[in-house]
Every structure is written in structure tokens, then in C-alpha cells.
C-alpha positions as YAML, in Angstrom:
chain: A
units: angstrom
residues:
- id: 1
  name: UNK
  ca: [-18.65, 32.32, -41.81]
- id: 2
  name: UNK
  ca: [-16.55, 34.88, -43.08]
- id: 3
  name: UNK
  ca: [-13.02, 34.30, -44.09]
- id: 4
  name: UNK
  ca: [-10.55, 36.70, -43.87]
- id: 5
  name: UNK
  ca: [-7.23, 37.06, -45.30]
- id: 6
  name: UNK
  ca: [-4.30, 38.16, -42.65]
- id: 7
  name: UNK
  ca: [-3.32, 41.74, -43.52]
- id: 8
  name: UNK
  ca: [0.08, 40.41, -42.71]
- id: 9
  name: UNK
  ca: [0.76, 39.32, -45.90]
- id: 10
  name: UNK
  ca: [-0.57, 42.08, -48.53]
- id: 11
  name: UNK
  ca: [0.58, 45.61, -49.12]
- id: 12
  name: UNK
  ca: [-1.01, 48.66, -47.33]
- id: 13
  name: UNK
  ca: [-2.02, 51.75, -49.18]
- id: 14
  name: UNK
  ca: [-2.54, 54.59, -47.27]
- id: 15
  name: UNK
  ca: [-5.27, 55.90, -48.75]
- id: 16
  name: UNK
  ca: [-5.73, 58.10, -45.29]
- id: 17
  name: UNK
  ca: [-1.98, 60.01, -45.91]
- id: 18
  name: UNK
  ca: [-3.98, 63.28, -45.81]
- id: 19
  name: UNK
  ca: [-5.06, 62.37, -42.21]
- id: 20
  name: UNK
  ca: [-2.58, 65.47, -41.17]
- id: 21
  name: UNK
  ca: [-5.37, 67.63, -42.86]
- id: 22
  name: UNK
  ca: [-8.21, 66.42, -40.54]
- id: 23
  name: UNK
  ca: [-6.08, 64.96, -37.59]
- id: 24
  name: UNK
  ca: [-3.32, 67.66, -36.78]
- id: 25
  name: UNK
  ca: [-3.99, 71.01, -34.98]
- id: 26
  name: UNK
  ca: [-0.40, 71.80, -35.68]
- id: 27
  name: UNK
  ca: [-0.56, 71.74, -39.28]
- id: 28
  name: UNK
  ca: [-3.94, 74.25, -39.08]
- id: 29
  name: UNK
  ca: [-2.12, 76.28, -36.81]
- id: 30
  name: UNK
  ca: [1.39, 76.92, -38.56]
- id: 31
  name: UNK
  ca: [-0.88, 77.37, -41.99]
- id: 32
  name: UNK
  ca: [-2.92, 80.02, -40.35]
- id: 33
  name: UNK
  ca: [0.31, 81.98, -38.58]
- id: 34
  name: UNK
  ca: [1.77, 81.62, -41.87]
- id: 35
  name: UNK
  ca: [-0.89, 83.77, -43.41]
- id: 36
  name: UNK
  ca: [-0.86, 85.94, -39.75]
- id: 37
  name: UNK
  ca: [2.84, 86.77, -40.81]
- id: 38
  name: UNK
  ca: [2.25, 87.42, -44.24]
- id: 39
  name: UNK
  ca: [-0.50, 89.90, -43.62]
- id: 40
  name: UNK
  ca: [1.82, 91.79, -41.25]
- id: 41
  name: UNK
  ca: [4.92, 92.06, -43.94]
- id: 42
  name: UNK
  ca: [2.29, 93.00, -46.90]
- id: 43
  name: UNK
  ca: [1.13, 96.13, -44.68]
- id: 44
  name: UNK
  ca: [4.69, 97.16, -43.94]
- id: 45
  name: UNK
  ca: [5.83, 97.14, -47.33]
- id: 46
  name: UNK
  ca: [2.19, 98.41, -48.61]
- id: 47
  name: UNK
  ca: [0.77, 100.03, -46.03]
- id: 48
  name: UNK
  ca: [-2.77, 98.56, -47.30]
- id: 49
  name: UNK
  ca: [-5.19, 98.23, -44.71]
- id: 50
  name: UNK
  ca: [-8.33, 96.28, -46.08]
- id: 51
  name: UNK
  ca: [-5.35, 93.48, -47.45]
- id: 52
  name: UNK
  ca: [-3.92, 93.18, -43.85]
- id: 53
  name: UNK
  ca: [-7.54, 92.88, -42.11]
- id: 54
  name: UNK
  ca: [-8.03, 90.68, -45.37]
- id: 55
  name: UNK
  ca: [-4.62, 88.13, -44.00]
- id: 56
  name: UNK
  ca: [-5.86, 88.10, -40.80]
- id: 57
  name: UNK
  ca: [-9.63, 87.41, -41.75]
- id: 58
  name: UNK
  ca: [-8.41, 84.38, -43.61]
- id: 59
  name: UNK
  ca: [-6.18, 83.23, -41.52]
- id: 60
  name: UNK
  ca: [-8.86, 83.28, -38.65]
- id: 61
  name: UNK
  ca: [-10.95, 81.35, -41.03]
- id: 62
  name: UNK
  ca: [-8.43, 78.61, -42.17]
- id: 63
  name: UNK
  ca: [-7.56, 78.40, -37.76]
- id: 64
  name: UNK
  ca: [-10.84, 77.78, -36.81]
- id: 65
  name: UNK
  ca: [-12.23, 75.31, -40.07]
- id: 66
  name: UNK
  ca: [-8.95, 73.63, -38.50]
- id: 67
  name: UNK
  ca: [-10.18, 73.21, -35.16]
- id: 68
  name: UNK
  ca: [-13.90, 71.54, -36.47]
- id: 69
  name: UNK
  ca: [-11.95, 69.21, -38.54]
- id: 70
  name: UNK
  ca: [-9.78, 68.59, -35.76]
- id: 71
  name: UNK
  ca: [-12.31, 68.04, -32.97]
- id: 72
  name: UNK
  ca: [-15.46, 67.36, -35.14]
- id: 73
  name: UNK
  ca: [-14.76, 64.95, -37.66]
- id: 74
  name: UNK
  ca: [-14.18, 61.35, -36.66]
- id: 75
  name: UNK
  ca: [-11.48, 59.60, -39.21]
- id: 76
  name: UNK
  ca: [-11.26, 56.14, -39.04]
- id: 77
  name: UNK
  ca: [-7.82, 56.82, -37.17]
- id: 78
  name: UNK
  ca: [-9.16, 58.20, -34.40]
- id: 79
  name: UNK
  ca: [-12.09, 55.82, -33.97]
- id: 80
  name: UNK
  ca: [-9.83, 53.20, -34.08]
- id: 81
  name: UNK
  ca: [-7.86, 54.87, -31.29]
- id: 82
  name: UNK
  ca: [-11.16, 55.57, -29.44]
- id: 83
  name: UNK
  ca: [-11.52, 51.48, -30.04]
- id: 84
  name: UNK
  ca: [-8.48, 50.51, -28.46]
- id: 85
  name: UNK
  ca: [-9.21, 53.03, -25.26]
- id: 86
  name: UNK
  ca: [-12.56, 51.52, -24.86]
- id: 87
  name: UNK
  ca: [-11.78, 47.96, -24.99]
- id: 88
  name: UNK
  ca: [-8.45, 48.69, -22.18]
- id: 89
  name: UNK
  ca: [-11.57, 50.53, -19.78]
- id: 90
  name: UNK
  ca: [-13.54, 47.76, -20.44]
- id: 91
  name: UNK
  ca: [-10.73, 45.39, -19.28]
- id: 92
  name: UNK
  ca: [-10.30, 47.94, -16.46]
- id: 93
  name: UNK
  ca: [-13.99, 47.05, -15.87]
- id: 94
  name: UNK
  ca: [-12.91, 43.34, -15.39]
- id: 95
  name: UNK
  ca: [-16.24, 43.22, -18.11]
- id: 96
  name: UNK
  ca: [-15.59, 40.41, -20.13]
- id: 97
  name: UNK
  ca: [-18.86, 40.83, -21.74]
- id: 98
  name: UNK
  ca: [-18.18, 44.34, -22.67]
- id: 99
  name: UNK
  ca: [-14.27, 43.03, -24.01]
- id: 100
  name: UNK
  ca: [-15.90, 41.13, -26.12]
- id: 101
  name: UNK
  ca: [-18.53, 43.36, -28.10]
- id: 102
  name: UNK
  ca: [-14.81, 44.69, -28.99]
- id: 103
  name: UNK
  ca: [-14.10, 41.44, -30.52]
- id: 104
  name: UNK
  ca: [-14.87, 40.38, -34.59]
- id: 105
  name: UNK
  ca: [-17.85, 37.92, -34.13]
- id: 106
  name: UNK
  ca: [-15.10, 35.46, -36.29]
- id: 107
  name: UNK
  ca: [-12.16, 35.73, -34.02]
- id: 108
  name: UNK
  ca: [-12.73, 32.63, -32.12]
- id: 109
  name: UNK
  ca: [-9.48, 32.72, -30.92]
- id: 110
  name: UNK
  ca: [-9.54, 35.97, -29.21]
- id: 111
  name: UNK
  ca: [-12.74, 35.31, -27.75]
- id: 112
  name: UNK
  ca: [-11.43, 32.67, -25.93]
- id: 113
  name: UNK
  ca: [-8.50, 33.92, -25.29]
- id: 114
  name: UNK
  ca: [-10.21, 36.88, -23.08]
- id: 115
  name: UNK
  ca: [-12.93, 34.43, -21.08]
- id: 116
  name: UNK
  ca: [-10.00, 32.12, -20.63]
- id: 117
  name: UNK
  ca: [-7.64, 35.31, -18.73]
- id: 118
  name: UNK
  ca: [-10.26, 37.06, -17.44]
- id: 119
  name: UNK
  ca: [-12.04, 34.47, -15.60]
- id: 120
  name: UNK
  ca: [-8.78, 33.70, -13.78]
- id: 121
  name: UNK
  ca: [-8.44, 36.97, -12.73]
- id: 122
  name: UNK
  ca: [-9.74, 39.93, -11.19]
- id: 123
  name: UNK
  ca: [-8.49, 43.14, -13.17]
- id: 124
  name: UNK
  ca: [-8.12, 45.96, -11.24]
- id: 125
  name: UNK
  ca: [-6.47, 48.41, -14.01]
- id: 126
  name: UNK
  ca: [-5.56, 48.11, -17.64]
- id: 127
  name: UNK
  ca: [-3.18, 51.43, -19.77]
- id: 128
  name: UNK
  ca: [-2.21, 51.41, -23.54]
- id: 129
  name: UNK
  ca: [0.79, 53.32, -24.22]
- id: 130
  name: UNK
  ca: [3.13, 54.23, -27.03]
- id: 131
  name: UNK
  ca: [-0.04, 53.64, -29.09]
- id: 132
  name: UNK
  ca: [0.18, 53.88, -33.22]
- id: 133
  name: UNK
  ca: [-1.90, 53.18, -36.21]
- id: 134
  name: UNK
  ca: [0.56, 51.84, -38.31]
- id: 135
  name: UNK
  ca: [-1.45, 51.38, -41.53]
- id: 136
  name: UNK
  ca: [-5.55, 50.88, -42.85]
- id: 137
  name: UNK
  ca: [-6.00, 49.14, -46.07]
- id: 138
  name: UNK
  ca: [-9.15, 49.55, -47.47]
- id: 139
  name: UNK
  ca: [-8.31, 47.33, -50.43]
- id: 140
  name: UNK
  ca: [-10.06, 44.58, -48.86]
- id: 141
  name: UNK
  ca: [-13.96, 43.12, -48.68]
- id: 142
  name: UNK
  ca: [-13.95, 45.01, -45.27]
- id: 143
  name: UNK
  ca: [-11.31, 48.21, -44.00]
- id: 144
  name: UNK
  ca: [-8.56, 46.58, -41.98]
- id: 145
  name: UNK
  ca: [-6.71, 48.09, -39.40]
- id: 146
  name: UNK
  ca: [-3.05, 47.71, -38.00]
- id: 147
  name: UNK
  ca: [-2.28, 49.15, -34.59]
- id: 148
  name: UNK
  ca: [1.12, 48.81, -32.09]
- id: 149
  name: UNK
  ca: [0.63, 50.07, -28.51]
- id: 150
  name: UNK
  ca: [2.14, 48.69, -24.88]
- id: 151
  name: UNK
  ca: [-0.51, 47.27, -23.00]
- id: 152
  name: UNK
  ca: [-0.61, 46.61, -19.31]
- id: 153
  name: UNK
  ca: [-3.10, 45.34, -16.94]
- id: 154
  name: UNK
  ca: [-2.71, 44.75, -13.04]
- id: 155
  name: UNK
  ca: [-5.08, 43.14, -10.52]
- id: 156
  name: UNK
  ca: [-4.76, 39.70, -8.53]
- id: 157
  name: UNK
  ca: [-5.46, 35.76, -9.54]
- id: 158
  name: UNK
  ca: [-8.88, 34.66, -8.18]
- id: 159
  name: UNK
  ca: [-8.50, 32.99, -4.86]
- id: 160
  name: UNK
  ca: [-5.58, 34.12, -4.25]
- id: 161
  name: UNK
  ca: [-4.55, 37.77, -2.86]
- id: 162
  name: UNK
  ca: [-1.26, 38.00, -4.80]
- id: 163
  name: UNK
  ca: [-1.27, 41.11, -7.06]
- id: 164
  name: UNK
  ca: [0.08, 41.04, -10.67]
- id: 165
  name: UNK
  ca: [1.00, 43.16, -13.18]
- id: 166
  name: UNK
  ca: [1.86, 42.09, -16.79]
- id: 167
  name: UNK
  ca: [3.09, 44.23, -19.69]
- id: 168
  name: UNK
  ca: [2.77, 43.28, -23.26]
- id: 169
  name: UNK
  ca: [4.15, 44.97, -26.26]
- id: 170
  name: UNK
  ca: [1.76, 44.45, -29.05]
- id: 171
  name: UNK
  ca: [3.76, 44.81, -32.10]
- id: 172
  name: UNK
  ca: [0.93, 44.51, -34.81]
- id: 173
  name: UNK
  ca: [-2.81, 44.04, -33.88]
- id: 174
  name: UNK
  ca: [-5.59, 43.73, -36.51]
- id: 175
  name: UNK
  ca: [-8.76, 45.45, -36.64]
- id: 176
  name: UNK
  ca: [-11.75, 44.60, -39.14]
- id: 177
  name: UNK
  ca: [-14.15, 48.08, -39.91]
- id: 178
  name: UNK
  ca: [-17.69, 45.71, -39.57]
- id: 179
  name: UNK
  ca: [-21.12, 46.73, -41.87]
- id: 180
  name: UNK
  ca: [-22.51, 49.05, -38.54]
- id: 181
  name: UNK
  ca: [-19.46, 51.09, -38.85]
- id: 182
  name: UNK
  ca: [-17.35, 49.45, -35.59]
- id: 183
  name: UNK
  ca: [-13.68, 48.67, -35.41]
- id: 184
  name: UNK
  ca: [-13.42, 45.32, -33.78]
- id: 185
  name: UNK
  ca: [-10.35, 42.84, -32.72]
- id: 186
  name: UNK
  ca: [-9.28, 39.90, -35.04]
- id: 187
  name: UNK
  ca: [-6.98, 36.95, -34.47]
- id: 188
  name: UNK
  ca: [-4.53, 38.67, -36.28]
- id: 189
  name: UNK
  ca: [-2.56, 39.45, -33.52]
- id: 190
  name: UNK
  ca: [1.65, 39.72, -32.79]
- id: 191
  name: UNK
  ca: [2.99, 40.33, -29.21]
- id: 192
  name: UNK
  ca: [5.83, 39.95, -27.07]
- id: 193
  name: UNK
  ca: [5.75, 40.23, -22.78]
- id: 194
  name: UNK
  ca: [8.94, 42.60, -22.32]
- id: 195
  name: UNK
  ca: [8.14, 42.28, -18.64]
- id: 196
  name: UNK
  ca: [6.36, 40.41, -16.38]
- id: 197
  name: UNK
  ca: [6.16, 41.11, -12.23]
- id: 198
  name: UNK
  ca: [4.43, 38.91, -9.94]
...
């Protein structure tokens, strides 16, 4: 059984800090208008024409390698994102089964956590909001993620037709990057219920 160390106690390096590079369609863009705007002053105080078609070449270039990076290359950032919005439609789902292939096969905790709430309930809808990746740290046997969203999930208790919602703020949750390349749900796990309705 694997043993792993809380990533609540060691010091994150962010060895992804040039995410921005691969993650932001803003930063391609204001590069590329950059170069748009430099093209444009060169020809009015040169009056070269092959230079400014040159600018604008590039700046098309740098624009669109911007958009495949963007929209083609998967980060570990946004597949942990993609993680988190998987495992809320599977709660949507009311698929424990599928919740748990989102689970790390050494989280007991969480495991039983999820039979335990879901069999008491039938979920009709589940949202993640204000979601973050606070830090990876890939100074560890295996990557670990930390992630803070607001989670919320609504349906009604079995046997009963009394609708529920309840919102939890999850202030730090732990993911473990497994050998076959998935994100996956440890026990590491901090949260607080700023409001409950029943």
C-alpha cells in the first residue's frame, strides 16, 4: 500500500509558473498586437513595405502558435480542472461508481465517504465554482495537486421527498497524478459548509 505524505506540510515549487505561456490566450494575444503595432509605427517612420508585411506575418504566426498551445496542449492544470468537472457530472449522475474511478485507489477515507452520502441520497445536480489550482509539486514520488473551488450539490434524501441543497467551500483539496497519467482525489482534503438549506 502506498503511503503518502500530506502536501500540507512541505513547500510547493511551481515548476508550472510558465503555465501563462501555454494556458493564457491573453498573453498570445497582447504579444502578437504588440508586434501588430510595431509593424504599423516602423512603416510610418520608414515607409518599408516588406518589414511591415514582415510585423504582421510574425505577429500572425506568434497569434495563431498561441491559439494551438492554448486549445491543443493539455497541461497538467487544465487536466486537473477537466478532473474536478468530471467528477461534479459524475455526482450530477448520482454515479457513485463513476465518483469513485475519480478517487486514489488509497484514499479509503474518501471512498467511503462518497458510498456513505450518496447512498442516502438521490443527487439531482452538482456545480464547482470559484475554482483554482493553487499549487502542483512535482517534488514528490508522484505529482500532487492542490485545488480550492465552491462545490454544491442539490437533490432529495431517499425516502423522503424533501429537497436539499448543500454548499461547501473546499479550501484545499489534494490530487495524486497516478502511473496511467490520471489526476485522482486523496484524503487530503480541508472544507468548510458556508451554507446549508434544507
Amino acid at each position: 500500500m502506498r503511503r503518502y505524505k500530506s502536501s500540507f506540510t512541505i513547500n510547493y515549487s511551481e515548476r508550472c509558473q510558465m503555465h501563462i505561456l501555454i494556458e493564457s490566450l491573453w498573453f498570445w494575444g497582447v504579444l502578437a498586437a504588440a508586434l501588430f503595432v510595431a509593424g504599423i509605427v516602423w512603416f510610418q517612420n520608414t515607409g518599408k513595405i516588406k518589414e511591415f508585411f514582415l510585423f504582421i506575418g510574425t505577429s500572425l504566426f506568434i497569434f495563431g502558435l498561441g491559439l494551438v498551445l492554448v486549445f491543443c496542449v493539455q497541461t497538467d492544470r487544465k487536466q486537473v480542472r477537466t478532473t474536478i468537472a468530471q467528477l461534479a457530472e459524475a455526482i450530477a449522475a448520482n454515479d457513485v461508481n463513476k465518483v469513485l474511478t475519480f478517487v486514489d485507489e488509497d484514499a479509503y477515507d474518501t471512498m467511503e465517504k462518497a458510498k456513505s452520502h450518496m447512498g442516502t441520497a438521490t443527487i439531482e445536480w452538482a456545480k464547482v465554482r470559484d475554482f483554482r489550482v493553487v499549487n502542483i509539486n512535482y517534488f514528490t514520488p508522484e505529482p500532487l495537486a492542490i485545488v480550492s473551488f465552491r462545490g454544491s450539490v442539490g437533490g432529495k434524501a431517499k425516502g423522503l421527498d424533501v429537497p436539499f441543497t448543500v454548499v461547501v467551500q473546499f479550501t484545499e483539496v489534494e490530487l495524486i497524478k497516478n502511473a496511467d497519467g490520471k489526476w485522482r482525489v486523496t484524503d487530503n482534503c480541508r472544507f468548510s459548509y458556508p451554507g446549508y438549506r434544507n
